[in-house]
Amino acid sequence: MALHYFGLMLINGINYRTVWMQDTSVYLINQLLLPHKFEIYKSKDYLDTANSIKTMIVRGAPAIGATGAFGLAQAALMFEGENFDNFKQFINEAYHQINSARPTANDLKFGLDFVKSRMFAENSIANSKMKAFELAKQYADWNAELCRKIGEHGNSLIKDGHSVLTHCNAGALACVDYGTALSPIRMAHYSRKNIFVYADETRPRNQGASLTAWELAQEKISHAIIADNAAGYFMKKGRIDMVIVGADRIAMNGDVANKIGTYEKAVLAKENNVPFYVAAPLSTFDVNANSGEDIPIEERHEEEVLYIHGIDENNEMKKIRIASFESNAKNPAFDVTPARYITGIITEKGVIKPKSEDIEKFVG
Ligand code: MRU
C-alpha cells in the first residue's frame, strides 16, 4: 500500500490524506463508497484520474485541484517519445482533458496551471517528467498547509460552546487534508472548545450526511445531520451561532459559488442575524470573474435527484428510485451567494471582507 500516513485526517485511527501519488499511480479515498465502505481507489493513468474527478470518486474544490495536478504529472510520466514539441502537445491535450472533468471549481485549473507553467525544463523530457512529479507533490503539500492555516484563522472566530452549521462537505475529504470549512472546526475541537456541528444532508448527493458527518464521527466531534430544509428552524430557535461553508469559485466582488443550497442558507442566516463565513484558500478566487454572473455552474444528471444510494439491511449497496417514472428532474450542482450575505471569507492569510477593494489586496 502506498504512503498515506502523512495526513492529519483520522480514519479508523490511521492518518490519511485524500489524494497522493506513488510511482505513476494516483491514490484516492473512494468517496462514492463512504460512509459504508472505506476503500482506496488506484488510478493508473491520467485518463482514469480525469474520470475519477468526473464521476466524483474524488470531489471538493481543493481535492480536485491536487488530483488534477497529479493527473498532469501522470500524463508526463507516461509519455513515450523523444520529441520535446510532441511532449508539450501531449501535456496540453492531457491538461484540457483533465480540466474539462468538472467546470465550476477554480482550484482544478489552478492546480493544473501550477504544474504546467513550471514543468518544462531545459528542453529535456526526462527532467520535465521529474519536475512535473515534484511540482504536483509540492502543490498537494502546499494545499494541505493552506488549509491548516485556514483552520487557525477560523478557530479564532469560534467560541467555546458554539454550534456551527455547515453545508455539503468541505472537510479533509474535499481537500488534501484538514478541510476548508471543517478545518476551523477541527482546530476548535483540538483546542478543547466544546462545539457542536449541524451538518446539512445536502441533497441530491448527500455529501453532508455521508461525508461530513462521517469525518466528524471519525474525529469524535459532536454533531447531528439535519434535513436541508431544517436549517431555518434551528437558526430561528437560536441554536446556530455561525455558519461556515466552503467555496468552489469566488468572484473578485466577493460573490461565492458553492454547493447548491448554500445561497438559501446565507439568506436565512442574514434574516436570523447569524454570521455567515466562507472558508477557502486564495486559489479559489477567480481573477477573471468580476461577479458571480461570470461563474460557470455545472448541471449534473437528473438521475442524482431521481434516485438515492445507500445500504439495505444486508449491508448491500442499493440504488433506489424515489420519484415516479413519469417525472424528470433538474439538477444544478452549485449556486452563487451574493457577497452582501457573507460576513467574511476565511483564507490562509486571514479573514477578508467580501469587497473588491479588500479582495484585490490579497489576491495577486
Ligand atoms: O460537487 P462537489 O461535492 O464537488 O461539491 C463540493 C462543494 O461544493 C464544497 O463545499 C466545495 O468544493 C468546497 S470544498 C472545500
CSV table of C-alpha atoms and ligand atoms in Angstrom, one decimal, residues 56 59-62 64 102 105 167-171 174-175 179-181 205 207 245-248 258-260 279 298 300 333-334, ligand 1:
chain,number,residue,atom,x,y,z
A,56,MET,CA,-16.8,12.1,-8.1
A,59,ARG,CA,-14.7,15.7,-5.2
A,60,GLY,CA,-14.4,19.1,-3.5
A,61,ALA,CA,-12.6,22.0,-5.0
A,62,PRO,CA,-9.1,21.8,-3.4
A,64,ILE,CA,-9.8,18.0,-7.4
A,102,ARG,CA,-15.7,19.5,-13.9
A,105,ALA,CA,-14.2,24.6,-9.1
A,167,HIS,CA,-23.3,22.7,4.1
A,168,CYS,CA,-22.1,19.9,1.8
A,169,ASN,CA,-18.6,18.5,2.6
A,170,ALA,CA,-15.8,21.0,2.9
A,171,GLY,CA,-13.8,18.7,5.1
A,174,ALA,CA,-12.8,17.8,-0.1
A,175,CYS,CA,-9.2,19.0,0.2
A,179,GLY,CA,-10.6,20.8,5.0
A,180,THR,CA,-11.7,24.4,4.5
A,181,ALA,CA,-14.9,24.8,6.4
A,205,ARG,CA,-25.7,13.7,-3.4
A,207,GLN,CA,-22.2,14.9,0.9
A,245,VAL,CA,-19.2,26.7,4.3
A,246,GLY,CA,-16.6,26.1,1.6
A,247,ALA,CA,-16.4,27.5,-1.9
A,248,ASP,CA,-15.8,26.3,-5.4
A,258,ASN,CA,-20.7,26.7,-3.6
A,259,LYS,CA,-22.8,23.6,-3.4
A,260,ILE,CA,-26.5,24.1,-4.4
A,279,ALA,CA,-13.6,29.3,4.2
A,298,GLU,CA,-22.3,22.7,-13.5
A,300,ARG,CA,-25.5,17.3,-13.5
A,333,ALA,CA,-24.8,21.4,-8.7
A,334,PHE,CA,-23.9,24.9,-7.4
B,1,MRU,O1,-20.0,18.6,-6.1
B,1,MRU,P1,-18.9,18.6,-5.0
B,1,MRU,O2,-19.1,17.5,-4.0
B,1,MRU,O3,-17.5,18.6,-5.6
B,1,MRU,O4,-19.1,20.0,-4.3
B,1,MRU,C1,-18.3,20.3,-3.2
B,1,MRU,C2,-18.6,21.6,-2.6
B,1,MRU,O5,-19.5,22.3,-3.0
B,1,MRU,C3,-17.8,22.0,-1.5
B,1,MRU,O6,-18.5,22.7,-0.5
B,1,MRU,C4,-16.7,22.9,-2.1
B,1,MRU,O7,-16.0,22.3,-3.0
B,1,MRU,C5,-15.8,23.5,-1.1
B,1,MRU,S1,-14.7,22.3,-0.7
B,1,MRU,C6,-13.6,22.5,0.4
